[in-house]
XYZ file of N, CA and C in Angstrom:
480
model
N 62.268 12.747 -17.381
C 61.131 13.084 -16.609
C 61.019 12.104 -15.461
N 60.701 12.614 -14.296
C 60.620 11.768 -13.126
C 59.265 11.079 -12.995
N 59.281 9.964 -12.340
C 58.023 9.228 -12.113
C 57.380 9.704 -10.836
N 56.049 9.689 -10.862
C 55.292 10.076 -9.691
C 54.983 8.829 -8.889
N 55.445 8.774 -7.672
C 55.162 7.645 -6.803
C 54.043 8.027 -5.840
N 52.991 7.165 -5.780
C 51.871 7.410 -4.885
C 51.737 6.235 -3.941
N 51.573 6.545 -2.700
C 51.333 5.515 -1.713
C 49.865 5.572 -1.325
N 49.190 4.439 -1.397
C 47.787 4.352 -1.009
C 47.738 3.704 0.357
N 47.075 4.369 1.274
C 46.976 3.868 2.631
C 45.524 3.435 2.863
N 45.351 2.184 3.247
C 44.024 1.681 3.601
C 43.892 1.693 5.108
N 42.809 2.286 5.571
C 42.581 2.308 7.010
C 42.039 0.961 7.452
N 42.538 0.515 8.546
C 42.057 -0.729 9.124
C 40.694 -0.474 9.767
N 39.867 -1.523 9.845
C 38.573 -1.398 10.498
C 38.734 -1.052 11.970
N 39.850 -1.431 12.544
C 40.104 -1.165 13.952
C 40.803 0.181 14.164
N 41.021 0.908 13.099
C 41.733 2.173 13.170
C 40.875 3.218 13.873
N 41.537 4.139 14.575
C 40.831 5.231 15.228
C 40.614 6.407 14.292
N 41.148 6.328 13.109
C 41.029 7.418 12.149
C 39.611 7.532 11.604
N 39.363 8.630 10.938
C 38.014 8.838 10.400
C 37.724 7.832 9.285
N 36.506 7.342 9.281
C 36.153 6.401 8.220
C 35.545 7.176 7.065
N 35.790 6.698 5.906
C 35.270 7.346 4.710
C 33.863 6.828 4.424
N 32.996 7.700 3.974
C 31.642 7.231 3.659
C 31.669 6.293 2.465
N 30.824 5.285 2.525
C 30.753 4.352 1.409
C 29.940 4.984 0.301
N 30.421 4.837 -0.912
C 29.727 5.406 -2.049
C 28.893 4.335 -2.725
N 27.726 4.759 -3.139
C 26.867 3.871 -3.904
C 26.948 4.305 -5.356
N 27.235 3.371 -6.219
C 27.397 3.710 -7.616
C 26.167 3.368 -8.448
N 25.077 2.946 -7.771
C 23.876 2.633 -8.532
C 23.157 3.931 -8.873
N 22.680 4.008 -10.088
C 21.954 5.191 -10.520
C 20.481 4.859 -10.641
N 19.662 5.837 -10.413
C 18.234 5.649 -10.572
C 17.573 4.929 -9.419
N 18.248 4.765 -8.290
C 17.665 4.028 -7.175
C 16.419 4.714 -6.652
N 16.443 6.023 -6.538
C 15.280 6.769 -6.076
C 14.123 6.650 -7.046
N 14.430 6.679 -8.313
C 13.394 6.549 -9.344
C 12.786 5.153 -9.318
N 13.604 4.129 -9.142
C 13.088 2.755 -9.063
C 12.205 2.580 -7.838
N 12.603 3.171 -6.719
C 11.790 3.094 -5.510
C 10.451 3.775 -5.744
N 10.465 4.961 -6.345
C 9.232 5.681 -6.652
C 8.333 4.839 -7.554
N 8.915 4.234 -8.581
C 8.121 3.425 -9.508
C 7.552 2.180 -8.839
N 8.291 1.592 -7.895
C 7.756 0.417 -7.206
C 6.565 0.802 -6.334
N 6.630 1.964 -5.691
C 5.480 2.440 -4.909
C 4.313 2.791 -5.826
N 4.604 3.461 -6.927
C 3.550 3.838 -7.870
C 2.857 2.607 -8.442
N 3.623 1.608 -8.848
C 3.044 0.375 -9.377
C 2.150 -0.296 -8.335
N 2.603 -0.339 -7.092
C 1.822 -0.967 -6.029
C 0.543 -0.181 -5.767
N 0.618 1.150 -5.770
C -0.567 1.968 -5.540
C -1.591 1.801 -6.665
N -1.131 1.736 -7.898
C -2.036 1.523 -9.031
C -2.647 0.128 -8.961
N -1.839 -0.867 -8.633
C -2.350 -2.235 -8.489
C -3.412 -2.309 -7.403
N -3.153 -1.657 -6.278
C -4.108 -1.653 -5.171
C -5.412 -0.985 -5.588
N -5.309 0.113 -6.303
C -6.505 0.823 -6.756
C -7.324 -0.023 -7.724
N -6.663 -0.681 -8.647
C -7.371 -1.556 -9.591
C -8.019 -2.734 -8.877
N -7.298 -3.330 -7.957
C -7.824 -4.462 -7.202
C -9.087 -4.064 -6.435
N -9.023 -2.952 -5.716
C -10.178 -2.491 -4.943
C -11.339 -2.130 -5.872
N -11.045 -1.529 -7.010
C -12.101 -1.188 -7.967
C -12.854 -2.426 -8.405
N -12.131 -3.462 -8.792
C -12.781 -4.692 -9.257
C -13.558 -5.377 -8.133
N -13.004 -5.395 -6.939
C -13.705 -6.010 -5.811
C -14.978 -5.234 -5.488
N -14.897 -3.916 -5.483
C -16.080 -3.117 -5.188
C -17.157 -3.278 -6.251
N -16.771 -3.313 -7.502
C -17.766 -3.524 -8.561
C -18.460 -4.869 -8.346
N -17.696 -5.890 -8.010
C -18.292 -7.205 -7.785
C -19.232 -7.183 -6.578
N -18.790 -6.573 -5.471
C -19.622 -6.512 -4.265
C -20.912 -5.724 -4.510
N -20.818 -4.664 -5.295
C -22.011 -3.881 -5.611
C -22.966 -4.672 -6.499
N -22.426 -5.398 -7.474
C -23.305 -6.205 -8.338
C -23.927 -7.373 -7.576
N -23.314 -7.781 -6.466
C -23.889 -8.820 -5.610
C -24.863 -8.236 -4.594
N -25.077 -6.917 -4.671
C -26.002 -6.192 -3.790
C -25.616 -6.262 -2.312
N -24.318 -6.217 -2.029
C -23.872 -6.150 -0.638
C -23.958 -4.722 -0.116
N -23.664 -3.757 -0.968
C -23.779 -2.353 -0.574
C -23.870 -1.478 -1.811
N -24.178 -0.204 -1.555
C -24.238 0.792 -2.618
C -23.725 2.115 -2.062
N -22.969 2.828 -2.873
C -22.504 4.153 -2.479
C -23.623 5.145 -2.768
N -24.057 5.836 -1.729
C -25.174 6.774 -1.866
C -24.729 8.104 -2.456
N -23.557 8.570 -2.072
C -23.013 9.814 -2.616
C -21.732 9.470 -3.352
N -21.763 9.693 -4.649
C -20.578 9.403 -5.458
C -20.607 10.290 -6.694
N -19.449 10.654 -7.200
C -19.414 11.442 -8.431
C -19.825 10.578 -9.630
N -20.492 11.178 -10.565
C -20.931 10.510 -11.801
C -21.710 9.226 -11.517
N -22.799 9.314 -10.757
C -23.534 8.102 -10.386
C -24.136 7.350 -11.570
N -24.360 8.043 -12.681
C -24.896 7.370 -13.866
C -23.831 6.616 -14.641
N -22.577 6.895 -14.315
C -21.463 6.260 -15.032
C -20.799 5.175 -14.187
N -20.518 5.504 -12.906
C -19.774 4.598 -12.046
C -20.636 4.094 -10.898
N -20.683 2.792 -10.685
C -21.413 2.273 -9.524
C -20.595 2.390 -8.232
N -19.322 2.708 -8.372
C -18.431 2.839 -7.217
C -18.143 4.309 -6.968
N -17.591 4.606 -5.807
C -17.153 5.962 -5.503
C -15.705 6.080 -5.971
N -15.520 6.729 -7.118
C -14.175 6.797 -7.699
C -13.220 7.628 -6.859
N -13.755 8.492 -5.989
C -12.876 9.235 -5.070
C -12.154 8.259 -4.143
N -12.867 7.238 -3.728
C -12.294 6.235 -2.831
C -11.199 5.444 -3.533
N -11.489 4.977 -4.756
C -10.517 4.119 -5.436
C -9.360 4.896 -6.064
N -9.583 6.176 -6.393
C -8.507 6.941 -7.027
C -7.700 7.793 -6.050
N -8.271 8.090 -4.878
C -7.554 8.938 -3.925
C -7.282 8.232 -2.593
N -8.327 7.701 -1.975
C -8.174 7.130 -0.639
C -7.320 5.863 -0.667
N -7.623 4.946 -1.561
C -6.870 3.677 -1.603
C -5.390 3.899 -1.936
N -5.030 4.692 -2.960
C -3.592 4.910 -3.182
C -2.899 5.583 -1.995
N -3.554 6.565 -1.359
C -2.947 7.224 -0.197
C -2.801 6.239 0.964
N -3.827 5.445 1.199
C -3.755 4.443 2.266
C -2.668 3.415 1.960
N -2.556 3.015 0.701
C -1.527 2.049 0.292
C -0.131 2.596 0.562
N 0.104 3.846 0.185
C 1.401 4.466 0.417
C 1.708 4.530 1.909
N 0.724 4.956 2.706
C 0.905 5.023 4.152
C 1.185 3.631 4.730
N 0.395 2.642 4.320
C 0.558 1.283 4.844
C 1.926 0.713 4.477
N 2.372 0.933 3.247
C 3.699 0.441 2.848
C 4.795 1.119 3.661
N 4.640 2.402 3.909
C 5.622 3.138 4.695
C 5.686 2.571 6.117
N 4.514 2.332 6.724
C 4.486 1.781 8.072
C 5.084 0.377 8.080
N 4.659 -0.471 7.134
C 5.131 -1.859 7.127
C 6.616 -1.955 6.810
N 7.158 -0.958 6.101
C 8.600 -0.943 5.859
C 9.357 -0.569 7.126
N 8.726 0.255 7.948
C 9.366 0.744 9.170
C 9.351 -0.255 10.318
N 8.426 -1.200 10.266
C 8.276 -2.155 11.367
C 8.369 -3.579 10.824
N 8.480 -4.530 11.727
C 8.520 -5.926 11.289
C 7.931 -6.804 12.383
N 7.738 -8.054 12.043
C 7.304 -9.045 13.012
C 5.976 -8.733 13.661
N 5.971 -8.772 14.980
C 4.751 -8.582 15.749
C 4.160 -7.185 15.541
N 5.009 -6.179 15.425
C 4.521 -4.814 15.224
C 3.794 -4.688 13.888
N 4.289 -5.342 12.851
C 3.603 -5.339 11.551
C 2.254 -6.043 11.679
N 2.227 -7.148 12.393
C 0.962 -7.866 12.619
C -0.037 -6.969 13.348
N 0.430 -6.246 14.376
C -0.444 -5.349 15.140
C -0.970 -4.235 14.239
N -0.123 -3.682 13.372
C -0.581 -2.639 12.440
C -1.673 -3.183 11.520
N -1.457 -4.349 10.931
C -2.456 -4.942 10.036
C -3.749 -5.208 10.792
N -3.643 -5.717 12.006
C -4.819 -5.991 12.824
C -5.587 -4.703 13.121
N -4.878 -3.656 13.568
C -5.541 -2.398 13.926
C -6.146 -1.701 12.706
N -5.450 -1.730 11.581
C -5.994 -1.122 10.365
C -7.256 -1.857 9.916
N -7.265 -3.162 10.055
C -8.427 -3.958 9.677
C -9.605 -3.708 10.619
N -9.315 -3.586 11.896
C -10.361 -3.261 12.869
C -10.922 -1.865 12.572
N -10.048 -0.927 12.259
C -10.487 0.432 11.945
C -11.416 0.446 10.728
N -11.068 -0.312 9.689
C -11.935 -0.392 8.504
C -13.306 -0.942 8.877
N -13.325 -1.960 9.699
C -14.571 -2.591 10.123
C -15.408 -1.621 10.967
N -14.767 -0.866 11.825
C -15.466 0.068 12.706
C -15.972 1.303 11.940
N -15.233 1.725 10.927
C -15.632 2.916 10.176
C -16.830 2.674 9.254
N -17.086 1.440 8.887
C -18.213 1.164 7.989
C -19.556 1.634 8.547
N -19.928 1.275 9.771
C -21.204 1.777 10.301
C -21.239 3.307 10.418
N -20.093 3.914 10.697
C -20.021 5.376 10.768
C -20.313 5.973 9.392
N -19.709 5.404 8.357
C -19.949 5.880 6.990
C -21.409 5.680 6.592
N -22.006 4.617 7.081
C -23.421 4.379 6.806
C -24.286 5.411 7.534
N -23.943 5.733 8.765
C -24.713 6.711 9.543
C -24.678 8.106 8.931
N -23.551 8.473 8.314
C -23.473 9.809 7.723
C -23.972 9.838 6.278
N -24.422 8.693 5.764
C -25.071 8.665 4.463
C -24.182 8.494 3.256
N -23.002 7.954 3.450
C -22.086 7.736 2.326
C -22.369 6.411 1.633
N -22.736 5.409 2.409
C -22.889 4.049 1.902
C -24.073 3.386 2.607
N -24.703 2.461 1.916
C -25.795 1.682 2.519
C -25.471 0.204 2.338
N -25.505 -0.532 3.430
C -25.196 -1.958 3.398
C -26.484 -2.768 3.392
N -26.456 -3.893 2.707
C -27.603 -4.796 2.725
C -27.571 -5.622 4.008
N -28.667 -6.300 4.267
C -28.741 -7.116 5.481
C -27.813 -8.327 5.400
N -27.396 -8.714 4.211
C -26.500 -9.865 4.096
C -25.014 -9.498 4.290
N -24.705 -8.197 4.399
C -23.330 -7.775 4.627
C -22.980 -7.875 6.107
N -21.844 -8.440 6.400
C -21.305 -8.513 7.758
C -20.016 -7.701 7.778
N -19.896 -6.810 8.746
C -18.724 -5.923 8.793
C -17.423 -6.681 9.050
N -17.521 -7.880 9.566
C -16.324 -8.703 9.765
C -15.677 -9.040 8.418
N -16.469 -9.004 7.335
C -15.907 -9.236 5.993
C -14.807 -8.210 5.705
N -15.041 -6.977 6.130
C -14.048 -5.925 5.897
C -12.789 -6.149 6.710
N -12.955 -6.663 7.923
C -11.776 -6.960 8.733
C -10.855 -7.925 7.985
N -11.411 -9.044 7.536
C -10.594 -10.032 6.821
C -10.157 -9.527 5.453
N -11.021 -8.754 4.805
C -10.682 -8.207 3.492
C -9.508 -7.247 3.550
N -9.527 -6.342 4.524
C -8.417 -5.398 4.634
C -7.138 -6.075 5.100
N -7.241 -7.065 5.958
C -6.042 -7.797 6.374
C -5.409 -8.482 5.160
N -6.238 -9.148 4.345
C -5.731 -9.798 3.133
C -5.190 -8.761 2.156
N -5.881 -7.633 2.029
C -5.448 -6.559 1.137
C -4.063 -6.045 1.536
N -3.851 -5.789 2.830
C -2.558 -5.288 3.292
C -1.436 -6.300 3.052
N -1.715 -7.559 3.293
C -0.704 -8.591 3.021
C -0.416 -8.692 1.527
N -1.457 -8.551 0.706
C -1.277 -8.638 -0.743
C -0.487 -7.459 -1.285
N -0.801 -6.238 -0.833
C -0.037 -5.104 -1.365
C 1.414 -5.147 -0.902
N 1.652 -5.659 0.298
C 3.035 -5.825 0.749
C 3.755 -6.845 -0.138
N 3.066 -7.923 -0.486
C 3.654 -8.941 -1.363
C 3.917 -8.391 -2.759
N 2.974 -7.622 -3.285
C 3.157 -7.016 -4.610
C 4.358 -6.080 -4.587
N 4.438 -5.259 -3.566
C 5.550 -4.310 -3.459
C 6.893 -5.042 -3.344
N 6.944 -6.078 -2.524
C 8.172 -6.867 -2.388
C 8.536 -7.527 -3.714
N 7.547 -8.050 -4.433
C 7.787 -8.706 -5.723
C 8.349 -7.715 -6.735
N 7.757 -6.520 -6.800
C 8.233 -5.502 -7.756
C 9.662 -5.103 -7.434
N 9.967 -4.937 -6.169
C 11.328 -4.543 -5.792
C 12.330 -5.652 -6.085
N 11.901 -6.937 -5.926
C 12.806 -8.058 -6.225
C 13.098 -8.154 -7.718
N 12.079 -7.983 -8.555
C 12.329 -8.134 -9.997
C 13.090 -6.946 -10.548
N 13.081 -5.833 -9.818
C 13.778 -4.636 -10.281
C 15.271 -4.709 -9.988
N 15.668 -5.552 -9.057
C 17.092 -5.634 -8.696
C 17.873 -6.566 -9.559
């Protein structure tokens, strides 16, 4: 029986020939990415829930329209829907940009949170006490965005 001889040709990086796509042999990468986002969104929701409960017990503000007002002092729609959606959006933006552009995004998002508070008060969603300063939200959201980015980076590092 004859032997089969095979010649393997490696293309040089400087070759004009077609390059072969690089294969990734890691499995579950998409699932790990999904879980890192999910963990960060849940963490963000829990963090905001605890902060809001504390702020409400300190009489800084009260949600005027909220589901189950006899059960929850917070607006659970905000902590279960708005915060996770905002977290996902913010992580997507911060992943897409870096440096000064990331700083500008955090700054603008924080300004937007601060500006939307009086609007929410005018339409009857929330009532602020006289001791509340809207600048608190500016710094709070800036810290929140930096924290969720750190949590997300930490989860992705420990997963690798």
